[in-house]
């Protein structure tokens, strides 16, 4: 989940399987959300993402 294009926020990981609501959007209410942190190796540019902070 992210805040949209050009958003000043951050991406979040939402726990559980994707469930669709009545209008086709994702059901997010009451589900735990975690802020995603990215780490990149400066020599090989390998990227790893971690959901390590509650949002």
PDB file of C-alpha atoms in Angstrom:
ATOM      1  CA  UNK A   1       0.000   0.000   0.000  1.00  0.00           C
ATOM      2  CA  UNK A   2       1.304   3.470  -0.786  1.00  0.00           C
ATOM      3  CA  UNK A   3      -0.088   6.979  -0.636  1.00  0.00           C
ATOM      4  CA  UNK A   4      -0.149   7.471  -4.397  1.00  0.00           C
ATOM      5  CA  UNK A   5       2.046   9.085  -7.022  1.00  0.00           C
ATOM      6  CA  UNK A   6       4.180  12.001  -5.786  1.00  0.00           C
ATOM      7  CA  UNK A   7       3.042  11.384  -2.193  1.00  0.00           C
ATOM      8  CA  UNK A   8       5.263  12.656   0.609  1.00  0.00           C
ATOM      9  CA  UNK A   9       4.426   9.671   2.784  1.00  0.00           C
ATOM     10  CA  UNK A  10       5.886   6.178   2.785  1.00  0.00           C
ATOM     11  CA  UNK A  11       4.931   2.734   1.557  1.00  0.00           C
ATOM     12  CA  UNK A  12       3.301   0.325   3.979  1.00  0.00           C
ATOM     13  CA  UNK A  13       2.857  -3.418   4.135  1.00  0.00           C
ATOM     14  CA  UNK A  14      -0.618  -4.593   5.181  1.00  0.00           C
ATOM     15  CA  UNK A  15      -0.894  -7.919   6.986  1.00  0.00           C
ATOM     16  CA  UNK A  16      -2.975 -10.738   5.500  1.00  0.00           C
ATOM     17  CA  UNK A  17      -4.400 -11.721   2.134  1.00  0.00           C
ATOM     18  CA  UNK A  18      -5.861  -9.114  -0.184  1.00  0.00           C
ATOM     19  CA  UNK A  19      -9.616  -8.822   0.315  1.00  0.00           C
ATOM     20  CA  UNK A  20     -11.753  -6.685  -1.984  1.00  0.00           C
ATOM     21  CA  UNK A  21     -14.523  -4.392  -0.764  1.00  0.00           C
ATOM     22  CA  UNK A  22     -17.876  -3.670  -2.400  1.00  0.00           C
ATOM     23  CA  UNK A  23     -16.385  -1.178  -4.898  1.00  0.00           C
ATOM     24  CA  UNK A  24     -13.303  -3.300  -5.720  1.00  0.00           C
ATOM     25  CA  UNK A  25     -10.810  -1.531  -3.449  1.00  0.00           C
ATOM     26  CA  UNK A  26      -8.716  -3.280  -0.817  1.00  0.00           C
ATOM     27  CA  UNK A  27     -10.208  -3.760   2.662  1.00  0.00           C
ATOM     28  CA  UNK A  28      -7.746  -2.136   5.069  1.00  0.00           C
ATOM     29  CA  UNK A  29      -9.730  -1.126   8.146  1.00  0.00           C
ATOM     30  CA  UNK A  30      -8.567  -2.819  11.358  1.00  0.00           C
ATOM     31  CA  UNK A  31      -5.627  -4.586   9.717  1.00  0.00           C
ATOM     32  CA  UNK A  32      -2.076  -4.130  11.047  1.00  0.00           C
ATOM     33  CA  UNK A  33       0.078  -1.905   8.830  1.00  0.00           C
ATOM     34  CA  UNK A  34       3.891  -1.682   8.857  1.00  0.00           C
ATOM     35  CA  UNK A  35       6.200   0.993   7.424  1.00  0.00           C
ATOM     36  CA  UNK A  36       8.615  -0.379   4.801  1.00  0.00           C
ATOM     37  CA  UNK A  37      12.320   0.429   5.106  1.00  0.00           C
ATOM     38  CA  UNK A  38      14.664  -0.157   2.129  1.00  0.00           C
ATOM     39  CA  UNK A  39      18.382  -0.932   2.379  1.00  0.00           C
ATOM     40  CA  UNK A  40      20.699  -0.875  -0.653  1.00  0.00           C
ATOM     41  CA  UNK A  41      24.276  -2.147  -0.925  1.00  0.00           C
ATOM     42  CA  UNK A  42      26.424   0.759  -2.199  1.00  0.00           C
ATOM     43  CA  UNK A  43      28.780  -1.534  -4.126  1.00  0.00           C
ATOM     44  CA  UNK A  44      26.450  -4.023  -5.878  1.00  0.00           C
ATOM     45  CA  UNK A  45      23.144  -2.065  -5.554  1.00  0.00           C
ATOM     46  CA  UNK A  46      21.299  -5.089  -4.108  1.00  0.00           C
ATOM     47  CA  UNK A  47      18.037  -3.861  -2.549  1.00  0.00           C
ATOM     48  CA  UNK A  48      16.189  -5.427   0.392  1.00  0.00           C
ATOM     49  CA  UNK A  49      12.881  -4.284   1.880  1.00  0.00           C
ATOM     50  CA  UNK A  50      11.843  -4.775   5.510  1.00  0.00           C
ATOM     51  CA  UNK A  51       8.511  -4.139   7.241  1.00  0.00           C
ATOM     52  CA  UNK A  52       9.964  -3.283  10.629  1.00  0.00           C
ATOM     53  CA  UNK A  53       8.019  -0.360  12.129  1.00  0.00           C
ATOM     54  CA  UNK A  54       4.307  -0.333  13.000  1.00  0.00           C
ATOM     55  CA  UNK A  55       2.566   2.415  11.074  1.00  0.00           C
TER      56      UNK A  55
END
